[in-house]
mmCIF file of C-alpha atoms in Angstrom:
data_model
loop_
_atom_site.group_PDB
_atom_site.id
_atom_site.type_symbol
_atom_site.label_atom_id
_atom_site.label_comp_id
_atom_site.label_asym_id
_atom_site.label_seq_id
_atom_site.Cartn_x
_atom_site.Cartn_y
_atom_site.Cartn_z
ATOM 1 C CA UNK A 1 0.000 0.000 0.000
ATOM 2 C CA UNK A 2 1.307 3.453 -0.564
ATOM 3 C CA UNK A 3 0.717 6.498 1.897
ATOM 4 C CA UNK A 4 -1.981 7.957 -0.520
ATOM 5 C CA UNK A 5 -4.000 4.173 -0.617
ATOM 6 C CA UNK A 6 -3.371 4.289 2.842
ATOM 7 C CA UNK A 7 -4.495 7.525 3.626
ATOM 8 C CA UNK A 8 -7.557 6.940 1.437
ATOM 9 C CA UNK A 9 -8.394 3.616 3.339
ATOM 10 C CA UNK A 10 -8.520 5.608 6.537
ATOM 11 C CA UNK A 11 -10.746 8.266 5.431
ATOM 12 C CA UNK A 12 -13.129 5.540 4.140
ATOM 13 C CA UNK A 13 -13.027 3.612 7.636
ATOM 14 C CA UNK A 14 -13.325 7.172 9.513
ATOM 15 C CA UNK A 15 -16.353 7.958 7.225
ATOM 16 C CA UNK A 16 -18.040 4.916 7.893
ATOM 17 C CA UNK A 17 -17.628 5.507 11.679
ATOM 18 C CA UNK A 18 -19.228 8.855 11.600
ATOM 19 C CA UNK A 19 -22.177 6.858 9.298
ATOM 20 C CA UNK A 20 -22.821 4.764 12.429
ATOM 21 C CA UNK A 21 -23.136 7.850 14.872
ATOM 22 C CA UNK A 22 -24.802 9.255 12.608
ATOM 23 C CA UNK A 23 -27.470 6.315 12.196
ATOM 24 C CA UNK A 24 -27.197 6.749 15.790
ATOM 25 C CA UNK A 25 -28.126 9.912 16.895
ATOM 26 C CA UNK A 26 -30.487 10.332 14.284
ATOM 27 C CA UNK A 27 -32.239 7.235 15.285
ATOM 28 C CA UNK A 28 -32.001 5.988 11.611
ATOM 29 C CA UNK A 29 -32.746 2.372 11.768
ATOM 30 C CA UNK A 30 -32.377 1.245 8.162
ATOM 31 C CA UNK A 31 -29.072 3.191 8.022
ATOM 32 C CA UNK A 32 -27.714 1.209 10.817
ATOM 33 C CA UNK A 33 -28.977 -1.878 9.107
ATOM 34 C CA UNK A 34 -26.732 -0.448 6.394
ATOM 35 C CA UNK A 35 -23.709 -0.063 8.481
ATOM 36 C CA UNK A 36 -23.417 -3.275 9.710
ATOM 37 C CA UNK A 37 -21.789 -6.334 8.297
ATOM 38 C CA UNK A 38 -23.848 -8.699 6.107
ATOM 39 C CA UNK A 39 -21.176 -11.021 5.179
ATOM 40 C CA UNK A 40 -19.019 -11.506 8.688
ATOM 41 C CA UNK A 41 -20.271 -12.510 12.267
ATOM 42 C CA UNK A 42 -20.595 -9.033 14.345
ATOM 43 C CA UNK A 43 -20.635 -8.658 17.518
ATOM 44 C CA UNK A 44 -21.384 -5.911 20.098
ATOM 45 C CA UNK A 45 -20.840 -4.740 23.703
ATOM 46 C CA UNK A 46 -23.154 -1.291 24.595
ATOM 47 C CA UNK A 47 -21.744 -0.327 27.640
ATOM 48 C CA UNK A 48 -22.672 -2.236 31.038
ATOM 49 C CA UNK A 49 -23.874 -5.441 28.863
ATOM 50 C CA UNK A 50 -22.411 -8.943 27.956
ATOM 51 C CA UNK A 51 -21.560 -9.229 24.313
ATOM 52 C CA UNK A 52 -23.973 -9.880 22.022
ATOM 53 C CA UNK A 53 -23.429 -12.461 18.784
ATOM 54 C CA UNK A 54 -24.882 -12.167 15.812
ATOM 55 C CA UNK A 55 -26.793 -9.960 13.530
ATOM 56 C CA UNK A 56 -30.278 -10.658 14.687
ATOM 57 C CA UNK A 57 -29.140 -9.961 18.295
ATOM 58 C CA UNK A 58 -27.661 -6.572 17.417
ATOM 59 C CA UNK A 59 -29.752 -5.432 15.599
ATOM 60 C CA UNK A 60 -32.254 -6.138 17.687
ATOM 61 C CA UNK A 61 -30.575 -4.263 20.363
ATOM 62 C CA UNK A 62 -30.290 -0.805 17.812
ATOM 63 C CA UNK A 63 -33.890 -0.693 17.119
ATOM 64 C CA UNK A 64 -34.881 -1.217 21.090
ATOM 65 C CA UNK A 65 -32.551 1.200 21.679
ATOM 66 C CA UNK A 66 -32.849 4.074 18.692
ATOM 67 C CA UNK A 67 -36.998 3.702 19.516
ATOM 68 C CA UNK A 68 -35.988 4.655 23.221
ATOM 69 C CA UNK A 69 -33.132 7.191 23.563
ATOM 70 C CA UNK A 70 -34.329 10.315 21.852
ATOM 71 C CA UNK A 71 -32.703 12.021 24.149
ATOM 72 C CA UNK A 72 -28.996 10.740 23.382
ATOM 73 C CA UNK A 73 -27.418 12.544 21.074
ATOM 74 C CA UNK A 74 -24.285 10.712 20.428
ATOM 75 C CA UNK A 75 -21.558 12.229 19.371
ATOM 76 C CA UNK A 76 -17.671 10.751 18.438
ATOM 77 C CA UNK A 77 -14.800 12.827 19.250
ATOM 78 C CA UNK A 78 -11.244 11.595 19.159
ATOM 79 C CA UNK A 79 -11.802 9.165 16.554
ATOM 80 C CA UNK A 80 -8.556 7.731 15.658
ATOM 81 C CA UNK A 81 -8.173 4.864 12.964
ATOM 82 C CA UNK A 82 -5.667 1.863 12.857
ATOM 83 C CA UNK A 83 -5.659 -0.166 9.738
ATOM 84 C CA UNK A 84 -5.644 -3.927 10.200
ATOM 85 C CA UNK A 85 -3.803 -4.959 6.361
ATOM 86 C CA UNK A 86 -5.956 -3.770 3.629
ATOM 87 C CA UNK A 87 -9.184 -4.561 4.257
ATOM 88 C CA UNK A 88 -9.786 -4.277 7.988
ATOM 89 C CA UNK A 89 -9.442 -1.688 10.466
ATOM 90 C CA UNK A 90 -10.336 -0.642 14.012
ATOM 91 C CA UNK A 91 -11.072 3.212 15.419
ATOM 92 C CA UNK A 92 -11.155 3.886 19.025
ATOM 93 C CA UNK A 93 -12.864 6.959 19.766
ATOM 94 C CA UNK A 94 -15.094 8.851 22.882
ATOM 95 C CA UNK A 95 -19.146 8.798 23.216
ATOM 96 C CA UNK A 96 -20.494 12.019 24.369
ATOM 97 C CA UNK A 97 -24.400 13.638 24.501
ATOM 98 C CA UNK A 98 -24.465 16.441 22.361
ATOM 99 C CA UNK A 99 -21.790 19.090 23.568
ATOM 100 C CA UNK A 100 -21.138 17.543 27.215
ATOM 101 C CA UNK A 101 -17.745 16.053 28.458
ATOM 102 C CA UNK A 102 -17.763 13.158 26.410
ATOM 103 C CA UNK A 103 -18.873 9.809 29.168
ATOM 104 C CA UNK A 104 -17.892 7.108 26.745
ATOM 105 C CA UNK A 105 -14.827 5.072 25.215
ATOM 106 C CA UNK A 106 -15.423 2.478 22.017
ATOM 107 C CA UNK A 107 -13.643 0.759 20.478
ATOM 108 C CA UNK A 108 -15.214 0.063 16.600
ATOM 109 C CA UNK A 109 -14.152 -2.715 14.515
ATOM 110 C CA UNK A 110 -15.031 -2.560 10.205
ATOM 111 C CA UNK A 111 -14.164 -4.795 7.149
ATOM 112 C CA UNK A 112 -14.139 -3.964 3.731
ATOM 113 C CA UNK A 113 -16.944 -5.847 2.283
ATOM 114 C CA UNK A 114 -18.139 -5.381 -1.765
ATOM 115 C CA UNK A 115 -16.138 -1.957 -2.052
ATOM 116 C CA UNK A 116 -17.368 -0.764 1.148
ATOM 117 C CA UNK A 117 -16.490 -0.823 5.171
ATOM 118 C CA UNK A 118 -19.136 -2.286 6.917
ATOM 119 C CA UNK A 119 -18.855 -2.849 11.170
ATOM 120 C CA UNK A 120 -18.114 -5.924 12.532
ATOM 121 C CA UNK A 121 -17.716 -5.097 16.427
ATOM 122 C CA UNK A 122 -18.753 -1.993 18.685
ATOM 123 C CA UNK A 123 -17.538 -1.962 22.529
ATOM 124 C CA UNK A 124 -18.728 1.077 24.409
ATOM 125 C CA UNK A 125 -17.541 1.291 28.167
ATOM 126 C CA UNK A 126 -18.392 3.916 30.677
ATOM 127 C CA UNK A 127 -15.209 6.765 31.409
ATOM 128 C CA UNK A 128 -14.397 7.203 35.071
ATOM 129 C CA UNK A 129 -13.588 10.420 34.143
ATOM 130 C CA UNK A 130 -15.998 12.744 31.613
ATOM 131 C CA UNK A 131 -13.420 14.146 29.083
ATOM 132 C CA UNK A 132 -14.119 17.559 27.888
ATOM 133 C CA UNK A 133 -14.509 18.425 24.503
ATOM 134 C CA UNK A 134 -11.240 18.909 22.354
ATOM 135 C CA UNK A 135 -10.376 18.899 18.666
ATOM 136 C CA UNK A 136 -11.137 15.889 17.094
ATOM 137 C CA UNK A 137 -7.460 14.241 16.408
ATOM 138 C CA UNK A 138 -8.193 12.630 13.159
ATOM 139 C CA UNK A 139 -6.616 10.101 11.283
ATOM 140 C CA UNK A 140 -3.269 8.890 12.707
ATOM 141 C CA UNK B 1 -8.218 -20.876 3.272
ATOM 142 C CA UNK B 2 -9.590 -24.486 4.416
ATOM 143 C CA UNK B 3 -11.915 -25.154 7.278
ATOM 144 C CA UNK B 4 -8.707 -26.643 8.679
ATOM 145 C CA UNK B 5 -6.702 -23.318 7.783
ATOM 146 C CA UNK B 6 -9.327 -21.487 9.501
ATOM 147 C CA UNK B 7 -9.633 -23.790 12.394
ATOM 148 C CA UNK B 8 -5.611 -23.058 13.061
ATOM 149 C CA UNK B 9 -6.186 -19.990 12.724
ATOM 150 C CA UNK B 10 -8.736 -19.643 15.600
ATOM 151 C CA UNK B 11 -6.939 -21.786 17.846
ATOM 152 C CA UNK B 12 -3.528 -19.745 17.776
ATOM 153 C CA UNK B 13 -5.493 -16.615 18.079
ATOM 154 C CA UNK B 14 -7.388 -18.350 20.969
ATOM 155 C CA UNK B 15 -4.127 -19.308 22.688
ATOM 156 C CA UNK B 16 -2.648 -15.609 22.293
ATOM 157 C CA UNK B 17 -5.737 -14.633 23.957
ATOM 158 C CA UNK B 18 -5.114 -17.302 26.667
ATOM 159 C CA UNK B 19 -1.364 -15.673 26.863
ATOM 160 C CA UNK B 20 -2.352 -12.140 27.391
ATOM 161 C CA UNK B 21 -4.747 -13.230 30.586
ATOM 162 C CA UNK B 22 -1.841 -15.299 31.947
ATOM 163 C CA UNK B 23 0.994 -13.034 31.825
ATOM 164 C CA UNK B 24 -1.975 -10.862 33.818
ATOM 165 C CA UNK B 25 -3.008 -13.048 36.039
ATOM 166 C CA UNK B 26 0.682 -14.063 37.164
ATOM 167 C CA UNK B 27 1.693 -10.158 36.985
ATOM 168 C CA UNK B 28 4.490 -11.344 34.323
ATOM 169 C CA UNK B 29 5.757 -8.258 32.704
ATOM 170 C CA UNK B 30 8.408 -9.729 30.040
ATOM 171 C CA UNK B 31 5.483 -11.762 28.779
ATOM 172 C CA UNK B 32 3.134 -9.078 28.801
ATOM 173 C CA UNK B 33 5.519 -7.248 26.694
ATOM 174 C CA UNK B 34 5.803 -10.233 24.314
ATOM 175 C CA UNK B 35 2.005 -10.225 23.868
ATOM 176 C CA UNK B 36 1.768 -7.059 22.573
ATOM 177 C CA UNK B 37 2.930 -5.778 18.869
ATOM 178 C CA UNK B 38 5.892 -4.450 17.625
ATOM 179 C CA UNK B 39 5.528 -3.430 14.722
ATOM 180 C CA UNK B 40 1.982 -2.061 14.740
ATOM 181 C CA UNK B 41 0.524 1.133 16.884
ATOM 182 C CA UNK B 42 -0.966 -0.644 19.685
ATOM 183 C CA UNK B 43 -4.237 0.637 22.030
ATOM 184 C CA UNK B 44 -5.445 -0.283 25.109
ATOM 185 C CA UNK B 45 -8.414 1.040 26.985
ATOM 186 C CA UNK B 46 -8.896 -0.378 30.797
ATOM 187 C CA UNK B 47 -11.863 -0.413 32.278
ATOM 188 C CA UNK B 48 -13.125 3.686 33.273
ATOM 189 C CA UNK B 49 -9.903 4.674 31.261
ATOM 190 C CA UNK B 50 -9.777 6.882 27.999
ATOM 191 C CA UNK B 51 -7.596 5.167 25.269
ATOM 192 C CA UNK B 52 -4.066 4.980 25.729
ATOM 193 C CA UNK B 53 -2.482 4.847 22.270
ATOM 194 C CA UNK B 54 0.980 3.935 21.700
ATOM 195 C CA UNK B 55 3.146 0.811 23.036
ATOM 196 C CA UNK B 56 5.102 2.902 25.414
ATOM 197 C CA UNK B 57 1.529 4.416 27.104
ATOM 198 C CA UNK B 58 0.119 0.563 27.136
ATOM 199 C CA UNK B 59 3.194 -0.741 28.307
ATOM 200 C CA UNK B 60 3.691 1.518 31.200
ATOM 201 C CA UNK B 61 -0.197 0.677 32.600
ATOM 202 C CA UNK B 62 0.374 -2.775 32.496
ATOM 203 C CA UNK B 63 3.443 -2.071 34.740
ATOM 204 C CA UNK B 64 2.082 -0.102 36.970
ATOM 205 C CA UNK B 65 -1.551 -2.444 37.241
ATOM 206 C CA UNK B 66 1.150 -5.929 37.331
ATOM 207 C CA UNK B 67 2.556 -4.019 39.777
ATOM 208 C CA UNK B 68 -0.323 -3.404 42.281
ATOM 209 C CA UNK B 69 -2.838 -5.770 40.981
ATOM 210 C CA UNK B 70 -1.807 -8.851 43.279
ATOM 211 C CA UNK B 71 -5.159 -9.975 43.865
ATOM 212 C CA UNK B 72 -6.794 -9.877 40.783
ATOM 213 C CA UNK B 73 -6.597 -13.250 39.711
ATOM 214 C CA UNK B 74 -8.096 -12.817 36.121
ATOM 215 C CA UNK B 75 -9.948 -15.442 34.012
ATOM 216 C CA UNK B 76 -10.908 -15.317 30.793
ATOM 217 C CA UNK B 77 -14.428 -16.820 29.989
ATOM 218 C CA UNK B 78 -16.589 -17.374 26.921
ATOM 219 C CA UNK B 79 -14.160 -16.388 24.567
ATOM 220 C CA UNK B 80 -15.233 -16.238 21.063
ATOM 221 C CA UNK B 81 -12.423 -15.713 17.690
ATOM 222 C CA UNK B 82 -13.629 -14.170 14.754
ATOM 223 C CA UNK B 83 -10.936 -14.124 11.953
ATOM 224 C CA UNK B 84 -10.845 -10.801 9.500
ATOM 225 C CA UNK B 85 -9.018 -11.963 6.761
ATOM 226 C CA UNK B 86 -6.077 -14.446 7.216
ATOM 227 C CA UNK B 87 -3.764 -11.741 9.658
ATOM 228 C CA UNK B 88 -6.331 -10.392 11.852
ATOM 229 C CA UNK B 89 -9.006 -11.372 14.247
ATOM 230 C CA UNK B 90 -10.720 -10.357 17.709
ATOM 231 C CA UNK B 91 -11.531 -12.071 20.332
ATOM 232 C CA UNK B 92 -14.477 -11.143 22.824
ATOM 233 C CA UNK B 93 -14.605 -12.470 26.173
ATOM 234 C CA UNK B 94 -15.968 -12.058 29.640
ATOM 235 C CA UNK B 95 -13.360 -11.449 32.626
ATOM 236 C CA UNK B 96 -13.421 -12.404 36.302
ATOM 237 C CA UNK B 97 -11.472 -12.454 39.941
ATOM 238 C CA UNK B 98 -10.853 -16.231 39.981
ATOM 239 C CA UNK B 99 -14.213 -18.265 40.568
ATOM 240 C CA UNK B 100 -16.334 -15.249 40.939
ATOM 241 C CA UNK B 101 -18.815 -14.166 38.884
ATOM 242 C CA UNK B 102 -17.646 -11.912 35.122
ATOM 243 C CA UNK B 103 -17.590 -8.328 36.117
ATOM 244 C CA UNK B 104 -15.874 -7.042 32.843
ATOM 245 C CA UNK B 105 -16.674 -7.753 29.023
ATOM 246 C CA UNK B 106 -13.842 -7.203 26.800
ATOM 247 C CA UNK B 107 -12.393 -6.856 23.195
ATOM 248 C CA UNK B 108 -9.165 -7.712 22.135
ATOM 249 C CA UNK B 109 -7.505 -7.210 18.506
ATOM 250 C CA UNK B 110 -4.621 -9.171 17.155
ATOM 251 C CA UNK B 111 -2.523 -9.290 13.906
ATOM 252 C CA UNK B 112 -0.294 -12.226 12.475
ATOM 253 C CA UNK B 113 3.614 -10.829 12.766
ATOM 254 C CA UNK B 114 6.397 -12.955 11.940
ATOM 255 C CA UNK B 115 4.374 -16.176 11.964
ATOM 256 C CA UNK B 116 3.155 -15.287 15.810
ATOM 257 C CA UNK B 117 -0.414 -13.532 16.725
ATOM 258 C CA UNK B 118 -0.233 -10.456 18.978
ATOM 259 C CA UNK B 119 -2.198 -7.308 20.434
ATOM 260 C CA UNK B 120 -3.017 -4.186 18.905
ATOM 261 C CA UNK B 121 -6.213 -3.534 20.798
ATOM 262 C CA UNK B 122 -7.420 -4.498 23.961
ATOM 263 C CA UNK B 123 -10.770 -2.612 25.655
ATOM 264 C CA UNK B 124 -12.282 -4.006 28.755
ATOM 265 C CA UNK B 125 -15.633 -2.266 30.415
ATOM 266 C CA UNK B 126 -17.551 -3.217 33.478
ATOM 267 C CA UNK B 127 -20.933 -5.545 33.219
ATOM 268 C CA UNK B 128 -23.976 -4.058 34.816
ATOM 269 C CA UNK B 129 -24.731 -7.814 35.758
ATOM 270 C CA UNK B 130 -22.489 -10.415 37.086
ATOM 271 C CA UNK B 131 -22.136 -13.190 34.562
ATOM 272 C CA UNK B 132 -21.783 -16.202 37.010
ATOM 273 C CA UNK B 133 -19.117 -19.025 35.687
ATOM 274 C CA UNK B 134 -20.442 -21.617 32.590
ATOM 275 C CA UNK B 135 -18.552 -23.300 29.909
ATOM 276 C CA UNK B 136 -16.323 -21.944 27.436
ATOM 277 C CA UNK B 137 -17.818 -20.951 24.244
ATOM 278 C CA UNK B 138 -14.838 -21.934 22.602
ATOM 279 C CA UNK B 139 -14.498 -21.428 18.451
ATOM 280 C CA UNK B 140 -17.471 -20.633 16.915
#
């Protein structure tokens, strides 16, 4: 890979990050259908649960939970990518509602599947600390 | 790759998995270093913590909680591979103090290097809810 295909591979796996916060906080079920894997096993952790296996399980979890918290307005800061060869990748980043001290760490796991990154794992755990908003740091 | 390929596959990443919890559990440093990757940017986020990006960030928590962690005997349960690609894979699995039940659900990354799987990525966040003790999920 060069620096530019790597660079471009980052911005791809960045973009579909913000696509699932976005999905998110807009409580846009069929886009978070969209963001998640079709073609690999995914798993998830939302923060204070077990992990749960498989697509029927997670997504059952998004809609339950984009039907009930209005209210959060999720937003990533921090987002930082690390690419796993060429056609995986993780980004750790921090949860926070709306403009407050963000209350969340994640950890976000995507393949490339058909052309596109799709998520294959999302762990959210609780900060002991609320970090204050900061510039976002971007790709690394 | 072969069911068989794949089934290697697992099991290695399975047993650097194993690795990681007992260079924790018996507060060896040297192998805790060994765990971890070289040559790729390495994150870890512990449980309340904000990420800590970089091997020489990770490498001095683990110090400091080998150091002072004497009786957290951890134990990995329910660990589940999932492969991305043929040099990458995460593992999820629940953590505990000894025979008690799971307090902690966790994430860890790994890459294939030099013919040997080790961390890039490792987040562990509390459980709301106890998981008491059961069998080992093993492979799936």
């Amino acid at each position: 890979m060069t620096n530019e295909e790597r660079a471009a591979k980052q911005a791809e796996v960045l973009g579909a990050n913000a696509e699932f916060y976005r999905a998110f906080r807009d409580a846009d079920f069929p886009a978070m259908e969209r963001v998640w894997s079709l073609g690999s096993e995914v798993v998830c952790v939302h923060p204070g649960g077990a992990p749960l296996v498989g697509r029927r399980a997670v997504m059952e979890s998004f809609r339950s939970i984009l039907d009930t918290a209005g209210g959060f307005r999720v937003n990533c800061r921090e987002s930082r990518v690390f690419l796993l060869g060429e056609a995986s990748a993780f980004v750790t980043c921090l949860e926070a509602n709306g403009e407050r001290p963000a209350h969340l760490a994640a950890t976000n796991v995507f393949v490339c599947e058909g052309g596109g990154w799709v998520m294959v794992q999302h762990q959210a755990g609780p900060l002991s600390r609320p970090v204050a908003a900061s510039a976002d740091l971007g790709i690394n």
